[in-house]
C-alpha cells in the first residue's frame, strides 16, 4: 500500500514535518539517510548540517543550562552512548537533532535509515527507490534533504572540522575558541562578507582570503566588510593548507598567492570559515522537480511549500538559499506538513 507521506531528509525541516504529519495521523515515513562513508565525506549524514556543528545558541527554547538529566532521560540509551559527554551548558547541534528525531518517533513516525537513490514523480503514486534496494510508493512527498556547505576539499579542512574549521559563522562564531583571536574567512561572495562582518563581533583581526583582486559580493555588503576596521583582505590568495594540531585544532593557514604561485605566507588564526557557497542535495531528483537558477528546489506558490510536481512539497535548505537557519528550516518543515495534509485531504486520500 502506498505511504500517505514520505519525508526525505532528517534535518530540522524533516523532523518538524514528521512531528506535524504524525500528529495529524498521516503515519509518516521518514527516510533519514544512510550512515556511509560517501555521506560522511560529503557532509550529508543523517540529522543534517546541525549534526556537524557544536553548541547551538540561537534555536529558541534551548537556553544555556545543564541539560544532562533531560538528555539522559529523553534519548534512547543505544543512541545516547554515541553522543559526546555533555559537560557544557546548553544544547549541541547533534543533541538538538536527536531530540527532534525522538520527538517525531514519540508520535509514531516510522524511520528508515537509508538514502533515497532515485525517484519517479511522473506518475501517481510516486515511486521511490532506496540505496538498500527498497521500493516505496508515496501519495505525497516532502523533500527535506538540505544543502551542504562547499569546502575546498583539503584533507586538513576535514581533519579540523569542529576544531576551528566551520562553514557557518552564525552557528559557531560566538564560541570561546574564536573570541579575540585572528580568524580566516575564505570566499569573495555575499556569504564571505556576511560571515566576516559577523565574525568581527567576536574575533580580531578577521582575514578574508579571496582568490581574485575584486569581490563577487554585492557592493553594499563588500563596502560594509571593507569599512570594518577589524577586517583585512588577503587578495589574490588561496588556501594551501589549514594548519593545526590534534590538541589545539586550527592554529593557522598557509596562503599561496594566485598571481605568483611560488609565494606563500602563514597566517596565525584559531578559526577557518569556508564561505564558498552551498550545494543543495538534489541529485536523487534527477531533474524531475523544477529548481531555481542556483539549483535549489523552486517553491512554486507564494508563501507555500508546493513544488512543480503536484503532491511534492519541499522544506528547509534544499529550497532555501537565503535564510539557511535551523529555525527557518523547521518552520518550512511545519508548513510542508500542513500543505501535504491539506493536499491529501483535498484529493480525498484520508
Ligand atoms: P557565491 O557563489 O556568490 O560566492 C562564492 C565565492 O567563493 C566567490 O567569491 C568565489 O570566488 C569563491 N569560491 C568559490 N569556489 C572557490 C574555490 N574553490 N576556491 C576559492 N574561492 C572559491 O556564494 P555565496 O554563498 O557567497 O552566495 C550565494 C548566494 O546567496 C548569492 O546569490 C548571494 O547573493 C546570496 N547571499 C546573500 C546574502 C545577503 O544578501 N544577506 C548573504 C549571503 C549570501 P570567485 O568570485 O573568484 O568566483
Short mmCIF file of C-alpha atoms and ligand atoms in Angstrom, two decimals:
data_model
loop_
_atom_site.label_atom_id
_atom_site.label_comp_id
_atom_site.label_asym_id
_atom_site.label_seq_id
_atom_site.Cartn_x
_atom_site.Cartn_y
_atom_site.Cartn_z
CA UNK A 1 0.00 0.00 0.00
CA UNK A 2 1.21 3.47 -0.76
CA UNK A 3 2.51 5.61 2.09
CA UNK A 4 0.47 8.76 2.70
CA UNK A 5 3.54 10.93 3.33
CA UNK A 6 7.18 10.13 2.83
CA UNK A 7 9.62 12.69 4.21
CA UNK A 8 13.08 12.53 2.69
CA UNK A 9 15.75 14.02 4.92
CA UNK A 10 16.36 14.30 8.64
CA UNK A 11 17.40 17.85 9.48
CA UNK A 12 15.13 20.30 11.32
CA UNK A 13 12.80 20.54 8.29
CA UNK A 14 12.34 16.78 8.07
CA UNK A 15 11.65 16.29 11.78
CA UNK A 16 9.30 19.27 12.01
CA UNK A 17 7.37 17.83 9.05
CA UNK A 18 7.36 14.42 10.76
CA UNK A 19 6.10 15.80 14.08
CA UNK A 20 3.23 17.62 12.38
CA UNK A 21 2.23 14.84 9.98
CA UNK A 22 2.35 12.18 12.68
CA UNK A 23 0.17 14.29 14.95
CA UNK A 24 -2.22 14.65 12.01
CA UNK A 25 -2.46 10.82 11.92
CA UNK A 26 -0.82 10.60 8.50
CA UNK A 27 1.56 7.89 9.74
CA UNK A 28 4.62 9.45 8.04
CA UNK A 29 7.71 7.57 6.99
CA UNK A 30 10.99 9.46 7.29
CA UNK A 31 13.87 8.24 5.17
CA UNK A 32 16.63 9.75 7.26
CA UNK A 33 19.66 8.95 5.13
CA UNK A 34 22.35 6.31 5.33
CA UNK A 35 25.38 6.19 7.56
CA UNK A 36 28.01 5.55 4.95
CA UNK A 37 31.42 6.88 4.01
CA UNK A 38 30.16 8.76 0.96
CA UNK A 39 27.69 10.73 3.08
CA UNK A 40 30.35 11.37 5.70
CA UNK A 41 32.72 12.76 3.09
CA UNK A 42 30.02 14.95 1.54
CA UNK A 43 28.69 16.22 4.87
CA UNK A 44 25.28 14.61 4.24
CA UNK A 45 24.98 12.10 7.06
CA UNK A 46 21.58 11.72 8.78
CA UNK A 47 20.45 14.60 11.02
CA UNK A 48 21.65 17.29 8.65
CA UNK A 49 24.08 20.16 8.93
CA UNK A 50 23.28 20.82 12.57
CA UNK A 51 24.76 17.44 13.40
CA UNK A 52 28.07 18.82 12.13
CA UNK A 53 28.11 21.77 14.49
CA UNK A 54 28.84 22.17 18.16
CA UNK A 55 26.87 24.41 20.52
CA UNK A 56 23.56 25.78 19.31
CA UNK A 57 22.72 29.06 21.00
CA UNK A 58 20.21 30.57 18.60
CA UNK A 59 17.48 27.93 18.50
CA UNK A 60 14.58 29.30 20.54
CA UNK A 61 13.71 27.20 23.56
CA UNK A 62 17.21 25.98 24.32
CA UNK A 63 18.83 28.49 26.65
CA UNK A 64 22.11 27.66 28.32
CA UNK A 65 21.76 25.41 31.35
CA UNK A 66 22.63 21.87 32.37
CA UNK A 67 20.63 19.61 30.06
CA UNK A 68 22.33 16.36 31.09
CA UNK A 69 19.46 14.85 33.03
CA UNK A 70 16.93 15.80 30.39
CA UNK A 71 19.03 14.34 27.57
CA UNK A 72 19.77 11.18 29.55
CA UNK A 73 16.09 10.67 30.16
CA UNK A 74 14.77 11.51 26.72
CA UNK A 75 17.15 9.88 24.24
CA UNK A 76 17.24 6.10 23.81
CA UNK A 77 20.33 4.67 25.54
CA UNK A 78 21.80 2.99 22.44
CA UNK A 79 21.80 6.30 20.57
CA UNK A 80 22.80 8.37 23.59
CA UNK A 81 26.04 6.42 24.05
CA UNK A 82 27.34 7.77 20.73
CA UNK A 83 26.82 11.38 21.75
CA UNK A 84 29.73 13.27 23.25
CA UNK A 85 29.56 13.57 27.05
CA UNK A 86 27.59 16.65 27.93
CA UNK A 87 29.88 18.64 30.16
CA UNK A 88 28.96 22.05 28.87
CA UNK A 89 25.88 24.21 29.05
CA UNK A 90 23.01 24.40 26.60
CA UNK A 91 22.44 22.05 23.71
CA UNK A 92 24.70 20.92 20.88
CA UNK A 93 23.68 20.50 17.25
CA UNK A 94 23.71 16.68 17.36
CA UNK A 95 21.77 16.68 20.63
CA UNK A 96 19.14 19.04 19.28
CA UNK A 97 18.72 16.83 16.23
CA UNK A 98 18.42 13.66 18.32
CA UNK A 99 15.78 15.40 20.42
CA UNK A 100 13.80 16.35 17.30
CA UNK A 101 14.13 12.79 15.97
CA UNK A 102 12.92 11.36 19.27
CA UNK A 103 10.04 13.83 19.40
CA UNK A 104 8.92 12.65 15.96
CA UNK A 105 9.34 8.99 16.96
CA UNK A 106 7.27 9.59 20.11
CA UNK A 107 4.30 10.48 17.90
CA UNK A 108 4.69 7.28 15.89
CA UNK A 109 6.85 8.46 12.99
CA UNK A 110 8.47 5.48 11.27
CA UNK A 111 12.12 5.98 10.39
CA UNK A 112 14.19 4.23 7.75
CA UNK A 113 17.95 4.67 7.89
CA UNK A 114 18.59 4.61 4.17
CA UNK A 115 19.13 7.02 1.27
CA UNK A 116 16.59 7.64 -1.44
CA UNK A 117 18.66 6.92 -4.53
CA UNK A 118 16.07 7.51 -7.26
CA UNK A 119 12.51 8.77 -7.65
CA UNK A 120 9.83 8.57 -10.31
CA UNK A 121 7.50 11.52 -9.85
CA UNK A 122 5.99 11.29 -13.32
CA UNK A 123 3.03 9.16 -12.25
CA UNK A 124 0.98 8.80 -9.06
CA UNK A 125 1.53 7.24 -6.54
CA UNK A 126 5.15 8.41 -6.66
CA UNK A 127 7.84 5.73 -6.71
CA UNK A 128 10.94 5.95 -4.53
CA UNK A 129 13.91 3.63 -4.59
CA UNK A 130 16.40 3.37 -1.76
CA UNK A 131 20.08 2.56 -1.74
CA UNK A 132 19.21 -0.53 0.29
CA UNK A 133 17.07 -1.79 -2.60
CA UNK A 134 13.59 -0.99 -1.28
CA UNK A 135 10.82 0.37 -3.47
CA UNK A 136 8.32 2.62 -1.78
CA UNK A 137 5.10 4.13 -3.12
CA UNK A 138 4.02 7.51 -1.79
CA UNK A 139 0.87 9.58 -2.18
CA UNK A 140 2.77 12.71 -1.15
CA UNK A 141 6.43 13.51 -0.64
CA UNK A 142 8.19 16.16 1.40
CA UNK A 143 11.72 16.82 0.19
CA UNK A 144 13.85 17.99 3.11
CA UNK A 145 17.33 16.88 2.10
CA UNK A 146 19.03 20.17 2.88
CA UNK A 147 22.20 21.58 1.42
CA UNK A 148 25.83 21.01 2.10
CA UNK A 149 28.48 23.66 2.54
CA UNK A 150 31.17 23.68 -0.06
CA UNK A 151 34.69 23.24 1.19
CA UNK A 152 37.88 23.42 -0.81
CA UNK A 153 38.39 19.70 -0.34
CA UNK A 154 41.65 19.82 1.59
CA UNK A 155 42.40 16.92 3.89
CA UNK A 156 43.41 19.42 6.58
CA UNK A 157 39.95 21.06 6.40
CA UNK A 158 38.36 17.73 7.13
CA UNK A 159 40.74 16.99 9.97
CA UNK A 160 39.84 20.14 11.90
CA UNK A 161 36.08 20.24 11.36
CA UNK A 162 34.54 21.19 14.73
CA UNK A 163 38.03 22.15 15.91
CA UNK A 164 38.17 25.54 14.27
CA UNK A 165 37.02 24.66 10.75
CA UNK A 166 33.44 25.67 10.07
CA UNK A 167 31.22 26.82 7.25
CA UNK A 168 28.73 28.66 9.44
CA UNK A 169 29.77 31.77 11.32
CA UNK A 170 26.26 32.31 12.65
CA UNK A 171 26.32 28.79 14.14
CA UNK A 172 29.83 28.76 15.56
CA UNK A 173 31.22 32.31 15.59
CA UNK A 174 30.45 33.07 19.23
CA UNK A 175 32.28 30.00 20.56
CA UNK A 176 35.01 30.77 23.11
CA UNK A 177 37.79 29.45 20.86
CA UNK A 178 37.19 32.31 18.42
CA UNK A 179 36.96 35.17 20.96
CA UNK A 180 39.51 37.92 20.33
CA UNK A 181 41.51 35.59 18.09
CA UNK A 182 42.52 36.03 14.45
CA UNK A 183 40.06 34.28 12.11
CA UNK A 184 40.11 33.46 8.42
CA UNK A 185 37.14 33.51 6.04
CA UNK A 186 37.61 32.18 2.55
CA UNK A 187 35.45 33.43 -0.33
CA UNK A 188 34.54 36.66 -2.04
CA UNK A 189 30.76 36.49 -2.30
CA UNK A 190 27.98 37.84 -0.09
CA UNK A 191 28.36 34.88 2.26
CA UNK A 192 32.02 35.68 2.87
CA UNK A 193 31.20 39.36 3.53
CA UNK A 194 28.38 38.43 5.87
CA UNK A 195 30.42 35.81 7.70
CA UNK A 196 33.42 38.13 8.10
CA UNK A 197 31.26 41.03 9.33
CA UNK A 198 29.54 38.73 11.78
CA UNK A 199 32.79 37.19 12.98
CA UNK A 200 34.32 40.62 13.55
CA UNK A 201 31.98 40.89 16.58
CA UNK A 202 33.95 38.11 18.22
CA UNK A 203 37.38 37.69 16.66
CA UNK A 204 40.08 40.09 15.55
CA UNK A 205 41.51 40.51 13.02
CA UNK A 206 39.27 38.71 10.56
CA UNK A 207 41.05 37.97 7.29
CA UNK A 208 39.02 37.50 4.15
CA UNK A 209 41.07 35.35 1.80
CA UNK A 210 39.95 35.75 -1.80
CA UNK A 211 41.45 34.26 -4.93
CA UNK A 212 40.94 37.35 -7.09
CA UNK A 213 41.52 41.10 -6.74
CA UNK A 214 37.84 42.01 -6.59
CA UNK A 215 34.86 40.64 -4.74
CA UNK A 216 31.90 38.94 -6.33
CA UNK A 217 29.78 40.23 -3.44
CA UNK A 218 27.18 42.97 -3.81
CA UNK A 219 28.66 46.44 -3.39
CA UNK A 220 26.87 47.25 -0.19
CA UNK A 221 27.99 44.09 1.55
CA UNK A 222 31.56 44.42 0.29
CA UNK A 223 31.69 48.04 1.43
CA UNK A 224 30.40 47.14 4.86
CA UNK A 225 33.09 44.49 5.24
CA UNK A 226 35.85 46.73 3.91
CA UNK A 227 34.84 49.56 6.22
CA UNK A 228 35.16 47.34 9.27
CA UNK A 229 38.49 48.05 10.89
CA UNK A 230 38.77 44.52 12.24
CA UNK A 231 38.58 43.04 8.72
CA UNK A 232 41.61 42.72 6.47
CA UNK A 233 41.59 41.29 2.96
CA UNK A 234 44.20 38.97 1.53
CA UNK A 235 43.63 39.49 -2.19
CA UNK A 236 44.81 37.06 -4.86
CA UNK A 237 45.31 34.35 -2.31
CA UNK A 238 44.25 30.77 -1.97
CA UNK A 239 44.47 28.39 0.97
CA UNK A 240 47.25 25.89 0.59
CA UNK A 241 46.70 24.17 3.92
CA UNK A 242 44.89 24.56 7.21
CA UNK A 243 47.49 24.25 9.96
CA UNK A 244 46.92 22.89 13.45
CA UNK A 245 47.36 20.13 15.97
CA UNK A 246 45.06 17.45 17.37
CA UNK A 247 45.08 19.21 20.77
CA UNK A 248 44.65 22.83 19.71
CA UNK A 249 42.68 22.40 16.48
CA UNK A 250 43.27 25.14 13.93
CA UNK A 251 46.30 27.32 14.63
CA UNK A 252 46.77 28.93 11.23
CA UNK A 253 46.61 28.69 7.47
CA UNK A 254 49.21 28.69 4.73
CA UNK A 255 48.26 31.01 1.90
CA UNK A 256 49.54 30.82 -1.64
CA UNK A 257 49.47 33.74 -3.98
CA UNK A 258 47.32 33.16 -7.07
CA UNK A 259 49.39 35.61 -9.09
CA UNK A 260 52.82 34.34 -8.06
CA UNK A 261 52.34 30.70 -7.09
CA UNK A 262 55.84 30.46 -5.63
CA UNK A 263 54.84 32.89 -2.91
CA UNK A 264 53.39 31.55 0.33
CA UNK A 265 52.56 33.15 3.66
CA UNK A 266 51.49 31.72 7.01
CA UNK A 267 48.74 33.40 8.97
CA UNK A 268 48.07 32.62 12.60
CA UNK A 269 44.37 32.05 13.31
CA UNK A 270 42.11 29.94 15.52
CA UNK A 271 39.26 29.67 13.06
CA UNK A 272 38.83 28.92 9.37
CA UNK A 273 35.42 29.61 7.84
CA UNK A 274 34.64 28.38 4.35
CA UNK A 275 32.18 30.71 2.59
CA UNK A 276 32.47 29.48 -0.95
CA UNK A 277 28.83 28.59 -1.46
CA UNK A 278 26.46 25.72 -0.72
CA UNK A 279 25.17 22.88 -2.85
CA UNK A 280 21.57 21.68 -2.39
CA UNK A 281 21.17 17.91 -2.07
CA UNK A 282 19.01 17.27 -5.11
CA UNK A 283 20.96 14.71 -7.18
CA UNK A 284 18.46 11.92 -6.47
CA UNK A 285 15.67 14.01 -8.03
CA UNK A 286 17.37 13.75 -11.43
CA UNK A 287 15.72 16.91 -12.69
CA UNK A 288 12.12 15.81 -12.02
CA UNK A 289 11.36 18.78 -9.79
CA UNK A 290 11.99 22.33 -11.01
CA UNK A 291 14.94 24.09 -9.44
CA UNK A 292 15.91 27.77 -9.46
CA UNK A 293 18.96 29.18 -11.23
CA UNK A 294 21.15 28.16 -8.28
CA UNK A 295 19.90 24.58 -8.25
CA UNK A 296 17.59 24.88 -5.22
CA UNK A 297 14.12 23.32 -5.41
CA UNK A 298 11.71 26.02 -6.50
CA UNK A 299 8.69 26.81 -4.37
CA UNK A 300 6.01 27.40 -6.96
CA UNK A 301 3.28 29.05 -4.88
CA UNK A 302 3.98 32.20 -2.85
CA UNK A 303 4.23 31.53 0.90
CA UNK A 304 3.60 27.79 0.36
CA UNK A 305 5.94 24.81 0.05
CA UNK A 306 4.48 23.41 -3.17
CA UNK A 307 6.93 22.38 -5.88
CA UNK A 308 6.44 21.98 -9.62
CA UNK A 309 5.08 18.46 -9.01
CA UNK A 310 1.58 18.33 -7.56
CA UNK A 311 1.77 16.44 -4.25
CA UNK A 312 5.50 17.01 -3.78
CA UNK A 313 6.49 19.63 -1.22
CA UNK A 314 9.89 20.97 -0.21
CA UNK A 315 11.15 22.31 3.09
CA UNK A 316 14.35 23.64 4.56
CA UNK A 317 17.65 24.43 2.93
CA UNK A 318 17.04 22.29 -0.16
CA UNK A 319 14.62 25.02 -1.22
CA UNK A 320 16.06 27.99 0.68
CA UNK A 321 19.36 29.57 -0.26
CA UNK A 322 18.57 32.73 1.63
CA UNK A 323 17.91 32.19 5.35
CA UNK A 324 19.52 28.77 5.87
CA UNK A 325 18.87 28.61 9.62
CA UNK A 326 17.69 25.63 11.69
CA UNK A 327 14.69 27.59 12.89
CA UNK A 328 13.63 28.62 9.38
CA UNK A 329 14.10 25.04 8.16
CA UNK A 330 11.91 23.77 10.98
CA UNK A 331 9.38 26.47 10.13
CA UNK A 332 9.10 25.45 6.49
CA UNK A 333 9.04 21.78 7.58
CA UNK A 334 5.91 22.56 9.56
CA UNK A 335 4.47 24.43 6.57
CA UNK A 336 5.17 21.47 4.25
CA UNK A 337 3.42 19.12 6.68
CA UNK A 338 0.32 21.31 6.72
CA UNK A 339 0.45 21.76 2.94
CA UNK A 340 0.73 17.98 2.43
CA UNK A 341 -2.07 17.30 4.90
CA UNK A 342 -4.40 19.74 3.12
CA UNK A 343 -3.40 18.42 -0.30
CA UNK A 344 -4.13 14.82 0.72
CA UNK A 345 -7.49 15.84 2.16
CA UNK A 346 -8.41 17.82 -0.95
CA UNK A 347 -7.58 14.80 -3.12
CA UNK A 348 -9.63 12.55 -0.86
CA UNK A 349 -6.67 10.49 0.40
CA UNK A 350 -7.60 10.43 4.06
P1 LIG B 1 28.81 32.89 -4.33
O1 LIG B 1 28.75 31.81 -5.34
O2 LIG B 1 28.16 34.20 -4.63
O3 LIG B 1 30.34 33.23 -4.00
C1 LIG B 1 31.25 32.21 -3.74
C2 LIG B 1 32.61 32.84 -3.53
O4 LIG B 1 33.51 31.80 -3.21
C3 LIG B 1 33.14 33.57 -4.78
O5 LIG B 1 33.78 34.75 -4.41
C4 LIG B 1 34.12 32.56 -5.35
O6 LIG B 1 35.25 33.16 -5.95
C5 LIG B 1 34.60 31.84 -4.11
N1 LIG B 1 34.97 30.49 -4.42
C6 LIG B 1 34.20 29.52 -4.97
N2 LIG B 1 34.89 28.39 -5.10
C7 LIG B 1 36.13 28.66 -4.65
C8 LIG B 1 37.32 27.90 -4.56
N3 LIG B 1 37.36 26.62 -4.93
N4 LIG B 1 38.43 28.50 -4.06
C9 LIG B 1 38.40 29.78 -3.66
N5 LIG B 1 37.31 30.56 -3.73
C10 LIG B 1 36.19 29.99 -4.22
O7 LIG B 1 28.25 32.19 -2.99
P2 LIG B 1 27.72 32.87 -1.65
O8 LIG B 1 27.49 31.74 -0.71
O9 LIG B 1 28.57 33.98 -1.23
O10 LIG B 1 26.32 33.45 -2.08
C11 LIG B 1 25.31 32.58 -2.58
C12 LIG B 1 24.05 33.40 -2.86
O11 LIG B 1 23.45 33.79 -1.64
C13 LIG B 1 24.35 34.67 -3.62
O12 LIG B 1 23.32 34.89 -4.54
C14 LIG B 1 24.34 35.73 -2.57
O13 LIG B 1 23.98 36.99 -3.07
C15 LIG B 1 23.32 35.20 -1.59
N6 LIG B 1 23.60 35.69 -0.26
C16 LIG B 1 23.00 36.85 0.12
C17 LIG B 1 23.24 37.36 1.37
C18 LIG B 1 22.56 38.62 1.77
O14 LIG B 1 22.07 39.31 0.91
N7 LIG B 1 22.48 38.93 3.03
C19 LIG B 1 24.16 36.73 2.32
C20 LIG B 1 24.78 35.53 1.81
C21 LIG B 1 24.50 35.05 0.54
P3 LIG B 1 35.11 33.94 -7.37
O15 LIG B 1 34.43 35.22 -7.05
O16 LIG B 1 36.53 34.09 -7.80
O17 LIG B 1 34.32 33.03 -8.25
#
